[in-house]
Amino acid sequence: MKAWRFYGFGDFRLDEVPVPAVLPRHVLVHPLCVQPSVTEAQLAFGIPTLAYERVRRRLETSAPIQLFGHEFCARICEVGPGVSHFKVGDRVAARAKLPCENCPLCLSERSHLCRKGPVIGFDQPGCFSEVALLPEISLVKVDDRISDSEAACLQSLSDSVAAVETADIGMGDTVVILGQGSMGLECLQIARISGAGRIITVDVRDESCQVSRQLGADHALNARTCDVVSSIRALTGGNGADVVFECAGGSPRQGMAGSQTLLQAMDAVRSGGKIIGVAWYGGPLELDIDIFRERSLRYLFPDISTQAHLEHTVRLVATGRVSLKGTITHVLHGLESVDQAFEITANKGKYNAINPAQVMMRQPAAV
Ligand SMILES: [Zn+2]
């Protein structure tokens, strides 16, 4: 079969490799639609972010390796021994970070706190290939009302569901969301159906602000044309927001905000309010922690998404409570266009992309 393999940062090639053998409690799938996550797209080009060191070490010791591909929709073509919830022909999506199933946390029903399990696409190959081997515990069945293209966004959406749950929004709270990329727009829609009163979103791109308004933002501020903090303060009677989601920080090389938006979040949140850290910065930051102490600010980080979160995302999209269609801007065709999807996703601002660029696979018979 054909699969993308990484030889080093910025060097990935479509190679011929053996089809994996099915394992107990695993399935083989034909990917139908797959997209690089923003993190994967940055790592592919060697830009420091989450898991950079881990990927660098693997490339140095084991290249060429199949990497990435945890955001997908796929159809099961073979089930291994012990698989009980899925059958051949089922359409599935997955969560990426899995519990180890062996540690004291996992054995005491706290597996959502486990960090010892594998991550799909990082510790084992994801779906940038004609066939992929996936553990049953990562999967969820995709409802017939959800398209292949929408289903490829479910993994990211389940992380956003976990982020909004972590925020524990009070009924009627004013919520600010800095950054209207795919996760910012997902947090917007989920916050809206989870008790948020007024929602103020911020981005530097007009197309993102426009989609944000369509998806329910009460105010979509363009940070290039207004002072974000004073605008938010004016809209909240001088108090600041109850909850601020920071979904904009990251590498300025890719058009993201560095750590500037975290400083804005600290200024835009009310005393005793919550900042939810969704963004990754790719390295240490200098922060005036005394401000958190003085103003009783809570800086919280999302739990990893669980099977329950993933199943909830399926219901949210199937029933139209969360809409993904307006965010999917770039759809490519055929496994050979994966490198182009990485390029677009790593530079979304340059290509006017909102969701990562998707790759629709050809059906196996046509390969
Ligand atoms: Zn564990």
XYZ file of C-alpha atoms and ligand atoms in Angstrom:
368
model
C 0.000 0.000 0.000
C 1.002 3.636 -0.302
C 1.724 5.655 2.850
C 3.371 8.977 3.641
C 6.632 8.579 5.548
C 8.762 11.232 7.227
C 12.524 11.203 6.648
C 13.117 14.398 8.631
C 11.461 17.748 9.246
C 10.150 19.087 5.942
C 10.992 15.828 4.124
C 8.015 13.497 3.642
C 7.432 11.134 0.765
C 4.671 8.861 -0.540
C 6.241 5.390 -0.257
C 5.212 1.789 -0.880
C 5.000 -0.054 2.492
C 3.519 -3.381 3.671
C -0.170 -3.413 4.675
C -0.254 -3.721 8.492
C -1.492 -7.000 9.985
C -4.635 -6.675 12.088
C -4.070 -7.057 15.857
C -6.370 -8.128 18.700
C -8.784 -5.299 19.697
C -7.764 -3.366 16.571
C -9.360 -2.764 13.180
C -8.039 -2.073 9.695
C -9.627 0.880 7.916
C -9.669 2.601 4.539
C -9.373 6.331 5.257
C -12.130 8.326 3.492
C -11.114 11.854 4.496
C -8.085 12.973 6.494
C -6.629 16.329 7.483
C -3.386 17.345 9.213
C -4.017 19.075 12.540
C -2.405 22.494 12.900
C 0.061 20.958 15.363
C 0.975 18.196 12.905
C 1.391 20.687 10.077
C 3.782 22.761 12.183
C 5.737 19.720 13.332
C 6.028 18.442 9.748
C 8.078 21.538 8.964
C 10.040 21.449 12.245
C 8.280 24.348 13.961
C 8.453 23.953 17.769
C 5.062 23.218 19.358
C 3.438 20.410 21.338
C 5.429 17.115 21.096
C 8.294 18.688 19.095
C 11.081 16.954 21.078
C 9.290 13.619 20.924
C 8.923 13.815 17.138
C 12.522 15.041 16.703
C 13.860 12.071 18.684
C 11.763 9.594 16.709
C 12.932 11.080 13.409
C 16.589 10.949 14.525
C 16.417 7.350 15.687
C 13.834 5.660 13.446
C 13.248 7.579 10.169
C 11.661 6.957 7.786
C 8.466 6.649 9.851
C 4.741 7.028 9.284
C 3.616 9.989 11.372
C 0.450 12.003 12.024
C -3.077 11.531 10.658
C -5.277 11.451 13.770
C -8.040 13.662 12.291
C -9.946 11.439 9.892
C -13.075 9.634 8.819
C -12.511 6.028 7.745
C -14.384 2.845 6.845
C -13.578 -0.418 8.624
C -12.368 -3.153 6.239
C -11.240 -5.815 8.750
C -11.779 -6.402 12.465
C -9.271 -8.147 14.727
C -9.994 -10.708 17.466
C -11.809 -9.289 20.501
C -13.332 -6.284 18.696
C -16.869 -6.032 20.066
C -18.314 -2.640 19.124
C -17.540 -2.384 15.404
C -18.004 -4.386 12.225
C -16.704 -4.281 8.658
C -18.308 -1.377 6.761
C -18.769 0.921 9.788
C -17.737 4.513 9.265
C -15.596 5.741 12.171
C -13.697 8.730 13.564
C -11.343 8.723 16.556
C -9.860 10.542 19.488
C -6.068 10.766 19.495
C -4.829 10.481 23.092
C -5.584 7.088 24.533
C -5.442 5.763 28.087
C -2.854 3.044 28.805
C -5.528 0.804 30.446
C -2.965 -0.504 32.979
C -1.951 2.249 35.409
C -3.645 2.923 38.783
C -5.554 5.863 37.240
C -6.911 3.741 34.398
C -7.805 0.893 36.753
C -9.733 3.242 39.062
C -11.967 4.773 36.369
C -9.856 7.907 36.074
C -8.406 7.050 32.677
C -9.068 10.601 31.442
C -6.171 11.658 33.689
C -3.777 9.026 32.293
C -0.907 10.349 30.176
C 0.858 7.013 29.653
C -1.157 5.726 26.711
C -0.285 6.068 23.024
C -1.213 9.038 20.856
C -2.448 8.152 17.382
C -0.224 9.648 14.712
C 2.647 10.182 17.151
C 3.324 6.804 18.775
C 1.609 4.770 16.060
C 0.706 5.611 12.466
C -2.482 7.556 11.757
C -4.354 7.745 8.474
C -2.042 9.277 5.851
C -2.049 5.921 4.028
C -4.307 3.667 1.949
C -4.921 1.364 4.922
C -4.472 2.081 8.652
C -4.446 -0.042 11.805
C -6.373 1.543 14.700
C -7.155 0.477 18.285
C -10.846 -0.126 18.946
C -10.849 2.046 22.082
C -10.014 5.142 19.999
C -13.056 4.883 17.750
C -16.585 6.182 17.510
C -19.248 5.322 14.940
C -20.125 8.242 12.660
C -23.836 9.038 12.345
C -25.258 8.845 8.770
C -26.217 12.536 8.962
C -22.518 13.508 9.179
C -20.463 13.708 5.963
C -16.956 12.216 5.632
C -15.595 15.741 5.517
C -17.365 16.818 8.720
C -16.406 13.567 10.468
C -12.702 14.318 9.902
C -13.208 17.328 12.214
C -14.684 15.302 15.101
C -11.342 14.696 16.827
C -10.598 18.403 17.088
C -14.216 19.063 18.070
C -13.978 16.551 20.913
C -10.949 18.473 22.268
C -13.033 21.654 22.089
C -15.882 19.944 23.967
C -13.354 19.020 26.671
C -12.081 22.628 26.759
C -15.581 24.059 27.207
C -16.354 21.493 29.907
C -13.179 22.535 31.732
C -14.376 26.181 31.590
C -17.526 25.226 33.538
C -19.399 28.234 32.122
C -22.008 29.718 34.448
C -25.494 30.376 33.069
C -25.353 33.777 31.335
C -21.570 34.241 31.625
C -19.878 36.596 29.189
C -17.377 34.572 27.209
C -14.487 35.874 25.122
C -12.770 33.662 22.562
C -9.404 34.903 21.295
C -8.681 33.304 17.903
C -11.300 32.110 15.421
C -9.449 29.259 13.778
C -11.142 25.876 13.783
C -10.860 25.304 17.556
C -11.892 28.879 18.364
C -14.990 28.519 16.185
C -15.747 25.149 17.785
C -15.409 26.601 21.305
C -17.747 29.422 20.221
C -20.480 27.053 19.105
C -20.155 24.726 22.100
C -20.050 27.630 24.603
C -23.215 28.980 22.994
C -25.157 25.817 23.813
C -23.495 25.428 27.231
C -24.884 28.433 29.083
C -22.846 31.357 27.714
C -24.721 34.674 27.738
C -22.875 37.071 25.501
C -20.025 35.837 23.317
C -17.273 38.145 22.068
C -14.799 36.701 19.568
C -11.524 38.125 18.291
C -9.426 37.414 15.218
C -7.147 39.325 12.868
C -8.725 37.998 9.680
C -11.969 39.383 8.235
C -13.048 35.991 6.834
C -12.754 34.430 10.300
C -14.713 37.281 11.932
C -17.430 36.854 9.322
C -17.762 33.080 9.896
C -17.721 33.775 13.633
C -20.729 36.100 13.338
C -22.562 33.521 11.215
C -21.932 30.875 13.889
C -23.345 32.968 16.715
C -20.811 35.482 18.038
C -22.594 38.545 19.436
C -19.535 40.672 18.726
C -16.715 39.593 16.385
C -13.819 42.007 16.877
C -11.016 42.394 14.356
C -7.864 42.935 16.429
C -6.259 44.798 13.520
C -8.881 47.538 13.613
C -9.652 47.931 17.339
C -8.013 47.803 20.746
C -9.137 44.360 21.905
C -8.848 44.852 25.657
C -10.553 48.250 25.807
C -13.322 47.039 23.461
C -13.999 44.041 25.716
C -13.909 46.232 28.815
C -16.366 48.675 27.193
C -18.701 45.799 26.289
C -18.612 44.415 29.849
C -19.215 47.626 31.811
C -15.521 47.881 32.678
C -15.416 44.524 34.447
C -13.981 42.152 31.867
C -15.303 38.774 30.774
C -16.186 35.888 33.071
C -14.346 33.383 30.880
C -11.677 33.893 28.211
C -10.623 31.102 25.850
C -7.086 31.645 24.521
C -7.138 29.909 21.113
C -4.811 32.271 19.201
C -1.316 31.890 20.663
C 1.467 30.069 18.851
C 4.220 30.522 16.324
C 4.207 34.023 14.740
C 5.919 32.423 11.712
C 2.556 30.785 10.959
C 0.551 33.949 11.481
C -0.342 33.149 15.102
C -0.156 35.548 17.988
C 2.930 34.396 19.911
C 2.073 34.924 23.589
C 0.500 38.350 23.042
C -3.035 36.974 23.278
C -2.341 35.414 26.679
C -1.451 38.891 27.978
C -4.671 40.201 26.400
C -6.604 37.384 28.095
C -5.187 38.436 31.489
C -6.326 42.025 30.845
C -9.705 41.096 29.361
C -10.862 38.670 32.093
C -12.613 39.952 35.205
C -11.057 39.447 38.632
C -11.762 35.896 39.772
C -12.467 34.930 36.145
C -11.125 32.019 34.156
C -8.650 31.829 31.283
C -8.818 28.564 29.377
C -5.471 27.732 27.758
C -6.291 26.061 24.440
C -3.257 27.350 22.481
C 0.261 25.880 22.498
C 3.246 28.231 22.602
C 6.092 25.860 21.696
C 8.399 27.022 24.502
C 8.661 28.761 27.900
C 6.961 32.114 28.490
C 7.650 34.939 30.927
C 4.516 35.886 32.864
C 3.810 38.187 35.803
C 2.276 35.510 38.034
C 1.580 38.044 40.819
C -1.233 39.411 38.640
C -2.930 36.012 38.774
C -2.471 36.001 42.550
C -3.630 39.558 43.091
C -6.718 39.265 40.866
C -7.562 35.628 41.809
C -7.373 34.618 38.164
C -7.822 30.961 37.263
C -5.632 29.741 34.387
C -7.048 26.353 33.464
C -6.064 23.774 30.861
C -8.505 21.416 29.158
C -8.682 17.762 30.099
C -7.982 15.407 27.213
C -11.104 14.290 25.417
C -12.720 11.060 26.509
C -14.939 8.553 24.744
C -17.925 10.423 26.235
C -16.712 13.707 24.709
C -16.209 12.033 21.334
C -19.705 10.511 21.392
C -21.126 13.915 22.358
C -19.460 15.526 19.303
C -21.237 13.021 17.056
C -24.603 14.056 18.546
C -23.773 17.773 18.309
C -22.946 17.582 14.603
C -25.648 15.040 13.675
C -28.365 17.230 15.192
C -26.995 20.471 13.735
C -26.191 22.044 17.099
C -22.610 22.486 15.895
C -22.039 23.358 12.246
C -18.719 22.559 10.602
C -19.510 23.110 6.929
C -18.780 26.864 6.906
C -15.295 26.321 8.333
C -14.113 23.754 5.752
C -12.474 25.932 3.127
C -9.943 23.707 1.319
C -10.680 20.175 0.086
C -8.047 18.301 -1.953
C -8.356 14.919 -3.646
C -6.215 11.789 -3.501
C -3.493 10.584 -1.122
C -0.829 12.255 -3.295
C -2.115 15.704 -2.297
C -1.310 15.230 1.418
C 1.885 17.314 1.158
C -0.169 20.213 -0.213
C -2.616 19.841 2.706
C 0.337 20.181 5.128
C 1.551 23.314 3.344
C -1.901 24.958 3.451
C -2.572 23.964 7.061
C 0.828 25.213 8.257
C 0.130 28.585 6.600
C -3.627 29.056 6.933
C -3.465 32.856 6.873
C -1.584 32.846 3.562
C -4.185 30.546 1.942
C -7.276 32.042 3.632
C -8.021 28.636 5.167
C -10.060 28.251 8.370
C -10.241 24.491 9.000
C -7.098 22.494 8.119
C -7.003 21.500 4.440
C -8.735 18.156 3.947
C -7.813 15.289 1.655
C -10.654 13.166 0.278
C -9.318 9.695 -0.528
C -10.257 7.816 -3.637
C -12.292 4.685 -2.948
C -10.013 1.603 -2.679
C -11.422 0.035 -5.870
C -10.310 3.051 -7.882
C -6.745 3.157 -6.475
Zn -3.250 4.665 32.382
